Tab-separated table of C-alpha atoms and ligand atoms in Angstrom:
chain	number	residue	atom	x	y	z
S	169	UNK	CA	9.426	-20.993	-24.310
S	170	UNK	CA	8.993	-17.039	-24.639
S	171	UNK	CA	12.218	-15.284	-24.071
S	172	UNK	CA	12.327	-11.560	-22.593
S	173	UNK	CA	14.078	-9.467	-25.782
S	174	UNK	CA	13.652	-5.939	-24.744
S	175	UNK	CA	12.760	-3.609	-22.193
S	176	UNK	CA	11.671	-0.055	-21.986
S	177	UNK	CA	10.414	2.236	-19.583
S	178	UNK	CA	8.331	5.864	-20.097
S	179	UNK	CA	6.684	8.063	-17.858
S	180	UNK	CA	3.262	9.455	-17.679
S	181	UNK	CA	0.968	12.154	-15.735
S	182	UNK	CA	-1.718	10.991	-13.752
S	183	UNK	CA	-3.933	14.166	-12.101
S	184	UNK	CA	-5.480	13.495	-9.161
S	185	UNK	CA	-9.279	14.899	-8.541
S	186	UNK	CA	-8.023	16.549	-4.850
S	187	UNK	CA	-4.640	16.908	-3.337
S	188	UNK	CA	-3.558	14.014	-1.027
S	189	UNK	CA	-1.901	15.222	2.125
S	190	UNK	CA	0.022	12.894	5.069
S	191	UNK	CA	2.383	14.020	7.789
S	192	UNK	CA	4.990	12.910	5.439
S	193	UNK	CA	4.412	15.138	1.847
S	194	UNK	CA	1.419	16.416	-0.128
S	195	UNK	CA	0.719	15.577	-3.815
S	196	UNK	CA	-1.648	16.745	-6.920
S	197	UNK	CA	-0.653	14.495	-9.492
S	198	UNK	CA	1.174	11.029	-9.965
S	199	UNK	CA	4.273	10.439	-12.482
S	200	UNK	CA	3.564	6.755	-13.359
S	201	UNK	CA	6.651	4.980	-14.682
S	202	UNK	CA	5.730	2.152	-17.120
S	203	UNK	CA	8.241	-0.559	-17.763
S	204	UNK	CA	7.596	-2.577	-20.648
S	205	UNK	CA	8.818	-5.765	-21.686
S	206	UNK	CA	8.737	-7.447	-24.959
S	207	UNK	CA	9.454	-11.262	-26.034
S	208	UNK	CA	10.407	-12.995	-29.157
S	209	UNK	CA	6.947	-14.304	-29.964
S	210	UNK	CA	5.857	-10.408	-30.150
S	211	UNK	CA	4.245	-10.209	-26.545
S	212	UNK	CA	4.501	-6.816	-24.876
S	213	UNK	CA	3.441	-6.324	-21.447
S	214	UNK	CA	4.084	-3.502	-19.051
S	215	UNK	CA	4.079	-2.696	-15.250
S	216	UNK	CA	4.143	0.476	-13.338
S	217	UNK	CA	5.516	2.270	-10.396
S	218	UNK	CA	5.930	5.367	-8.605
S	219	UNK	CA	8.315	7.594	-7.091
S	220	UNK	CA	7.540	7.909	-3.015
S	221	UNK	CA	10.937	9.435	-1.661
S	222	UNK	CA	9.330	10.371	1.544
S	223	UNK	CA	7.965	7.186	2.258
S	224	UNK	CA	10.611	4.323	0.290
S	225	UNK	CA	13.045	6.694	-0.215
S	226	UNK	CA	12.928	5.664	-4.009
S	227	UNK	CA	12.797	8.619	-6.546
S	228	UNK	CA	11.754	8.763	-10.068
S	229	UNK	CA	15.617	8.723	-11.454
S	230	UNK	CA	16.755	5.866	-9.153
S	231	UNK	CA	13.853	3.840	-10.123
S	232	UNK	CA	14.352	5.279	-14.092
S	233	UNK	CA	18.046	4.364	-13.698
S	234	UNK	CA	17.489	0.793	-12.039
S	235	UNK	CA	15.315	0.115	-15.176
S	236	UNK	CA	17.857	1.360	-17.524
S	237	UNK	CA	20.834	-0.173	-16.016
S	238	UNK	CA	20.224	-3.520	-13.881
S	239	UNK	CA	16.550	-4.598	-14.666
S	240	UNK	CA	17.111	-4.618	-18.350
S	241	UNK	CA	20.297	-6.767	-17.779
S	242	UNK	CA	18.575	-8.808	-15.269
S	243	UNK	CA	15.499	-9.548	-17.837
S	244	UNK	CA	16.530	-9.587	-21.246
S	245	UNK	CA	17.584	-12.851	-23.104
S	246	UNK	CA	16.067	-14.925	-20.287
S	247	UNK	CA	13.625	-17.715	-20.707
S	248	UNK	CA	10.168	-16.874	-19.088
S	249	UNK	CA	8.047	-19.742	-17.648
S	250	UNK	CA	6.331	-18.258	-14.698
S	251	UNK	CA	6.508	-14.835	-12.812
S	252	UNK	CA	7.529	-16.072	-9.417
S	253	UNK	CA	10.269	-18.455	-10.588
S	254	UNK	CA	11.330	-15.902	-12.763
S	255	UNK	CA	11.497	-13.489	-9.710
S	256	UNK	CA	13.430	-15.692	-7.507
S	257	UNK	CA	15.692	-16.445	-9.912
S	258	UNK	CA	16.721	-13.252	-12.003
S	259	UNK	CA	15.405	-10.354	-9.663
S	260	UNK	CA	15.223	-10.938	-6.117
S	261	UNK	CA	19.128	-10.710	-5.390
S	262	UNK	CA	19.801	-7.555	-7.729
S	263	UNK	CA	20.135	-4.149	-6.063
S	264	UNK	CA	18.063	-1.645	-6.901
S	265	UNK	CA	14.965	-0.068	-5.313
S	266	UNK	CA	11.979	-1.991	-4.485
S	267	UNK	CA	9.834	0.180	-6.381
S	268	UNK	CA	11.425	-0.567	-9.642
S	269	UNK	CA	11.254	-4.468	-8.736
S	270	UNK	CA	7.841	-4.056	-8.300
S	271	UNK	CA	7.219	-2.704	-11.619
S	272	UNK	CA	9.005	-5.476	-13.334
S	273	UNK	CA	7.222	-7.901	-11.227
S	274	UNK	CA	3.671	-6.932	-12.158
S	275	UNK	CA	4.952	-6.937	-15.931
S	276	UNK	CA	6.054	-10.411	-15.468
S	277	UNK	CA	2.838	-11.210	-13.889
S	278	UNK	CA	1.276	-9.670	-16.806
S	279	UNK	CA	3.486	-11.880	-18.793
S	280	UNK	CA	2.148	-15.134	-17.352
S	281	UNK	CA	-1.194	-14.042	-17.855
S	282	UNK	CA	-0.890	-13.928	-21.793
S	283	UNK	CA	1.258	-16.683	-21.849
S	284	UNK	CA	-0.817	-18.972	-19.918
S	285	UNK	CA	-3.917	-17.449	-21.670
S	286	UNK	CA	-5.475	-16.672	-18.058
S	287	UNK	CA	-6.804	-13.396	-16.280
S	288	UNK	CA	-4.386	-11.652	-14.018
S	289	UNK	CA	-7.223	-12.315	-11.363
S	290	UNK	CA	-6.794	-16.225	-12.629
S	291	UNK	CA	-3.208	-15.951	-12.117
S	292	UNK	CA	-3.528	-14.486	-8.530
S	293	UNK	CA	-6.186	-16.926	-7.469
S	294	UNK	CA	-8.749	-14.217	-6.705
S	295	UNK	CA	-12.476	-15.663	-6.886
S	296	UNK	CA	-13.844	-12.568	-5.110
S	297	UNK	CA	-15.708	-10.148	-7.410
S	298	UNK	CA	-15.259	-6.903	-5.146
S	299	UNK	CA	-13.213	-6.219	-1.859
S	300	UNK	CA	-13.914	-3.607	0.464
S	301	UNK	CA	-11.829	-0.606	1.134
S	302	UNK	CA	-11.480	1.927	3.467
S	303	UNK	CA	-11.106	5.744	2.196
S	304	UNK	CA	-8.143	8.284	3.637
S	305	UNK	CA	-9.281	11.377	5.333
S	306	UNK	CA	-5.808	13.427	4.573
S	307	UNK	CA	-4.069	15.847	6.647
S	308	UNK	CA	-6.214	18.456	7.007
S	309	UNK	CA	-7.701	21.383	9.467
S	310	UNK	CA	-10.290	20.257	11.563
S	311	UNK	CA	-12.844	22.808	9.904
S	312	UNK	CA	-12.416	20.710	6.464
S	313	UNK	CA	-13.320	17.331	8.205
S	314	UNK	CA	-17.297	17.789	7.701
S	315	UNK	CA	-16.840	18.881	3.694
S	316	UNK	CA	-14.113	16.056	3.662
S	317	UNK	CA	-16.594	13.500	5.137
S	318	UNK	CA	-19.494	14.706	3.008
S	319	UNK	CA	-17.527	13.727	-0.158
S	320	UNK	CA	-17.234	10.180	1.008
S	321	UNK	CA	-20.529	9.100	1.937
S	322	UNK	CA	-20.024	5.864	0.012
S	323	UNK	CA	-17.715	4.468	2.340
S	324	UNK	CA	-17.890	3.307	6.146
S	325	UNK	CA	-14.374	3.031	7.182
S	326	UNK	CA	-12.129	5.941	7.182
S	327	UNK	CA	-8.301	6.025	7.186
S	328	UNK	CA	-7.654	9.584	9.315
S	329	UNK	CA	-4.269	10.986	8.592
S	330	UNK	CA	-2.932	13.015	11.491
S	331	UNK	CA	0.260	14.658	12.249
S	332	UNK	CA	2.130	17.274	14.441
S	333	UNK	CA	-1.330	18.937	15.821
S	334	UNK	CA	-1.581	19.317	19.340
S	335	UNK	CA	-2.963	16.394	21.423
S	336	UNK	CA	-6.345	18.177	21.896
S	337	UNK	CA	-6.869	18.697	18.261
S	338	UNK	CA	-6.015	15.434	17.113
S	339	UNK	CA	-8.462	13.868	19.580
S	340	UNK	CA	-11.118	16.670	18.513
S	341	UNK	CA	-10.526	15.479	15.116
S	342	UNK	CA	-11.469	12.159	15.588
S	343	UNK	CA	-14.222	13.070	17.823
S	344	UNK	CA	-15.890	14.979	15.156
S	345	UNK	CA	-15.616	12.067	12.651
S	346	UNK	CA	-17.087	10.072	14.998
S	347	UNK	CA	-20.184	12.501	15.650
S	348	UNK	CA	-20.579	13.063	11.875
S	349	UNK	CA	-19.719	9.113	10.355
S	350	UNK	CA	-22.013	7.484	13.466
S	351	UNK	CA	-21.291	4.941	15.893
S	352	UNK	CA	-21.009	2.001	12.950
S	353	UNK	CA	-18.156	3.803	10.892
S	354	UNK	CA	-14.568	2.012	11.256
S	355	UNK	CA	-12.238	5.034	12.356
S	356	UNK	CA	-8.136	3.739	11.734
S	357	UNK	CA	-5.458	6.388	12.709
S	358	UNK	CA	-2.474	6.943	10.446
S	359	UNK	CA	0.268	9.340	11.715
S	360	UNK	CA	2.631	8.200	9.230
S	361	UNK	CA	5.517	8.149	11.511
S	362	UNK	CA	4.947	11.789	13.167
S	363	UNK	CA	4.589	10.404	16.777
S	364	UNK	CA	6.811	9.624	19.901
S	365	UNK	CA	5.762	6.599	22.195
S	366	UNK	CA	4.312	8.902	25.145
S	367	UNK	CA	2.103	10.881	22.412
S	368	UNK	CA	0.795	7.737	20.902
S	369	UNK	CA	0.108	6.258	24.467
S	370	UNK	CA	-1.479	9.297	25.370
S	371	UNK	CA	-3.622	9.684	22.289
S	372	UNK	CA	-4.990	5.815	22.823
S	373	UNK	CA	-5.826	6.658	26.471
S	374	UNK	CA	-7.473	9.525	25.695
S	375	UNK	CA	-9.447	7.912	22.846
S	376	UNK	CA	-9.955	4.592	24.772
S	377	UNK	CA	-11.713	7.111	27.648
S	378	UNK	CA	-13.817	8.956	25.022
S	379	UNK	CA	-15.058	5.933	23.757
S	380	UNK	CA	-14.098	7.009	20.275
S	381	UNK	CA	-13.486	3.187	18.833
S	382	UNK	CA	-10.525	3.214	17.052
S	383	UNK	CA	-9.922	0.093	14.979
S	384	UNK	CA	-6.179	0.202	14.680
S	385	UNK	CA	-3.207	2.658	15.007
S	386	UNK	CA	-1.208	2.411	12.186
S	387	UNK	CA	2.929	3.196	12.271
S	388	UNK	CA	2.376	6.307	14.950
S	389	UNK	CA	6.547	6.416	15.480
S	390	UNK	CA	9.435	6.055	13.448
S	391	UNK	CA	9.613	3.082	11.084
S	392	UNK	CA	12.981	2.327	12.848
S	393	UNK	CA	11.492	2.025	16.399
S	394	UNK	CA	10.365	-1.492	16.205
S	395	UNK	CA	10.626	-1.835	20.088
S	396	UNK	CA	8.745	1.287	20.400
S	397	UNK	CA	5.430	-0.261	19.102
S	398	UNK	CA	5.731	-2.680	21.354
S	399	UNK	CA	5.775	-0.281	24.264
S	400	UNK	CA	3.143	1.074	22.934
S	401	UNK	CA	0.950	-2.115	22.158
S	402	UNK	CA	1.866	-3.133	25.701
S	403	UNK	CA	0.627	-0.070	27.336
S	404	UNK	CA	-2.575	0.931	25.361
S	405	UNK	CA	-6.036	-1.053	24.413
S	406	UNK	CA	-5.390	-0.065	20.566
S	407	UNK	CA	-4.717	-2.292	18.566
S	408	UNK	CA	-1.056	-1.718	16.333
S	409	UNK	CA	-0.158	-1.853	12.906
S	410	UNK	CA	3.149	-1.530	11.015
S	411	UNK	CA	3.086	0.076	7.680
S	412	UNK	CA	6.397	1.991	7.216
S	413	UNK	CA	8.203	-0.800	9.566
S	414	UNK	CA	7.229	-3.466	7.103
S	415	UNK	CA	8.887	-4.232	4.013
S	416	UNK	CA	10.395	-7.914	4.041
S	417	UNK	CA	10.105	-11.082	5.942
S	418	UNK	CA	12.881	-10.489	8.322
S	419	UNK	CA	10.991	-6.942	9.273
S	420	UNK	CA	7.956	-9.115	10.039
S	421	UNK	CA	9.879	-11.689	12.032
S	422	UNK	CA	11.136	-9.203	14.099
S	423	UNK	CA	8.050	-7.257	14.821
S	424	UNK	CA	6.414	-10.644	15.627
S	425	UNK	CA	9.313	-11.613	17.856
S	426	UNK	CA	8.944	-7.999	19.941
S	427	UNK	CA	5.394	-8.089	20.335
S	428	UNK	CA	5.059	-5.116	18.183
S	429	UNK	CA	2.019	-5.635	16.285
S	430	UNK	CA	-1.682	-6.644	15.532
S	431	UNK	CA	-1.591	-6.054	11.908
S	432	UNK	CA	0.796	-5.292	9.222
S	433	UNK	CA	0.171	-3.223	5.998
S	434	UNK	CA	1.445	-5.008	3.052
S	435	UNK	CA	2.176	-3.084	0.078
S	436	UNK	CA	4.091	-4.193	-3.228
S	437	UNK	CA	5.890	-1.206	-3.884
S	438	UNK	CA	7.724	-1.469	-0.544
S	439	UNK	CA	8.401	-5.054	-0.706
S	440	UNK	CA	9.445	-5.035	-4.202
S	441	UNK	CA	6.657	-6.899	-6.033
S	442	UNK	CA	3.650	-9.154	-6.030
S	443	UNK	CA	6.283	-12.385	-5.459
S	444	UNK	CA	7.675	-10.870	-2.174
S	445	UNK	CA	4.421	-9.660	-0.875
S	446	UNK	CA	2.696	-13.202	-1.666
S	447	UNK	CA	5.324	-14.642	0.222
S	448	UNK	CA	5.093	-11.655	3.610
S	449	UNK	CA	1.563	-12.883	3.359
S	450	UNK	CA	2.069	-16.621	3.508
S	451	UNK	CA	4.331	-16.102	6.338
S	452	UNK	CA	2.258	-13.650	8.142
S	453	UNK	CA	-0.246	-16.271	8.019
S	454	UNK	CA	1.942	-18.853	9.863
S	455	UNK	CA	2.912	-16.533	12.399
S	456	UNK	CA	-0.698	-15.605	12.771
S	457	UNK	CA	-0.384	-11.569	12.441
S	458	UNK	CA	-3.489	-9.891	10.757
S	459	UNK	CA	-2.581	-8.281	7.526
S	460	UNK	CA	-3.959	-5.754	5.475
S	461	UNK	CA	-3.401	-4.847	1.854
S	462	UNK	CA	-2.353	-1.038	1.082
S	463	UNK	CA	-0.780	0.539	-1.838
S	464	UNK	CA	0.877	3.783	-2.413
S	465	UNK	CA	-1.036	6.739	-4.370
S	466	UNK	CA	0.118	4.755	-7.689
S	467	UNK	CA	-1.219	3.949	-10.919
S	468	UNK	CA	-4.221	1.589	-11.911
S	469	UNK	CA	-2.038	-1.834	-12.315
S	470	UNK	CA	-0.594	-1.567	-8.969
S	471	UNK	CA	-3.502	-1.073	-7.275
S	472	UNK	CA	-5.259	-3.673	-9.225
S	473	UNK	CA	-2.500	-6.267	-8.530
S	474	UNK	CA	-3.278	-4.779	-4.602
S	475	UNK	CA	-6.836	-5.663	-5.207
S	476	UNK	CA	-6.533	-9.111	-6.323
S	477	UNK	CA	-4.180	-10.285	-3.967
S	478	UNK	CA	-6.532	-8.929	-1.064
S	479	UNK	CA	-9.496	-10.747	-2.723
S	480	UNK	CA	-7.459	-13.817	-2.744
S	481	UNK	CA	-6.060	-13.706	0.476
S	482	UNK	CA	-8.065	-12.037	2.531
S	483	UNK	CA	-11.546	-11.543	0.741
S	484	UNK	CA	-13.305	-10.418	3.841
S	485	UNK	CA	-11.488	-7.637	5.431
S	486	UNK	CA	-11.318	-4.208	4.822
S	487	UNK	CA	-8.713	-3.332	3.007
S	488	UNK	CA	-6.923	0.192	2.153
S	489	UNK	CA	-7.223	0.219	-1.606
S	490	UNK	CA	-8.837	3.618	-1.983
S	491	UNK	CA	-5.803	5.229	-4.082
S	492	UNK	CA	-7.655	5.101	-7.520
S	493	UNK	CA	-10.717	6.868	-5.715
S	494	UNK	CA	-8.397	9.737	-5.792
S	495	UNK	CA	-7.346	9.861	-9.862
S	496	UNK	CA	-9.128	11.532	-12.332
S	497	UNK	CA	-8.698	8.621	-15.119
S	498	UNK	CA	-8.969	5.545	-13.452
S	499	UNK	CA	-10.752	2.821	-14.699
S	500	UNK	CA	-11.483	1.079	-11.220
S	501	UNK	CA	-14.763	1.616	-10.034
S	502	UNK	CA	-15.642	2.254	-6.135
S	503	UNK	CA	-19.353	1.898	-4.995
S	504	UNK	CA	-20.341	1.583	-1.536
S	505	UNK	CA	-17.071	0.911	0.330
S	506	UNK	CA	-16.132	-1.671	-2.369
S	507	UNK	CA	-13.960	-1.568	-5.245
S	508	UNK	CA	-15.021	-3.782	-8.234
S	509	UNK	CA	-12.973	-6.632	-9.648
L	647	MG	MG1	0.267	3.873	6.361
């Protein structure tokens, strides 16, 4: 059996083609933190993470410290059979950032692929050759929207970031996007926790009154206010998605029990890796809660894992997998609103 004998990490910079802004942050480049694993039979693989202090609270310093002090100890000297059982035995319970655990889990799945002589795609059970993705319209001035849409004509579903603009401006932005993108386009709204319950209900009522066809409203209010999502859902005809409110199976159970959500947004960096993300998917399927696979603005490896999970578990849905579209040096390929596998 393969044994892990060494772990190391390093940071590399990945420039973005254009800046990415939401109500929580604005970034122009990524610092991707690689976590490398070496085995006694000479295999070397790595997983990746990024800091998202405004979203998960995980800083680059904390992630690197977790690699250094905790994950190295948890991994070195351990026999490896497969990623999920290794994760459950040695990683799930230790106290680290989820972003660090996720990088270790990516590396373990890569190791499983090498050890078993399969591709990562086969290991994750993905049969799809491409997966549909939306594309983000970042938080912006209304005057910029035509230019942003003109740069995204290959996509047909838009995730629109809104924030602290006044209600009239919010609605006007969506109205303009609907006019330019056409009746068939999908419009998803993500205020990233910037709104109150009342604002969310008003926005929903206004956009419904105008027939603007919002596919879903994602995490409009503070992550901790799970009951608030239920209030919005009850008072509006718009579907509600939880993103920052959904990290774990316990969050899913709570949101479902409160009737707070129509959909959840699953991201490996929130949940702590591929293994826990797959566990959340399994539970969501049992509960009948629809799920979408998303990513942070992160490196290719994490995005590829998300694409493969989406392709394996909900291949016919349009997920939120456009993060690599923003990167200057990505190997992932987008065409006609699909990302190739
Ligand atoms: Mg979101």
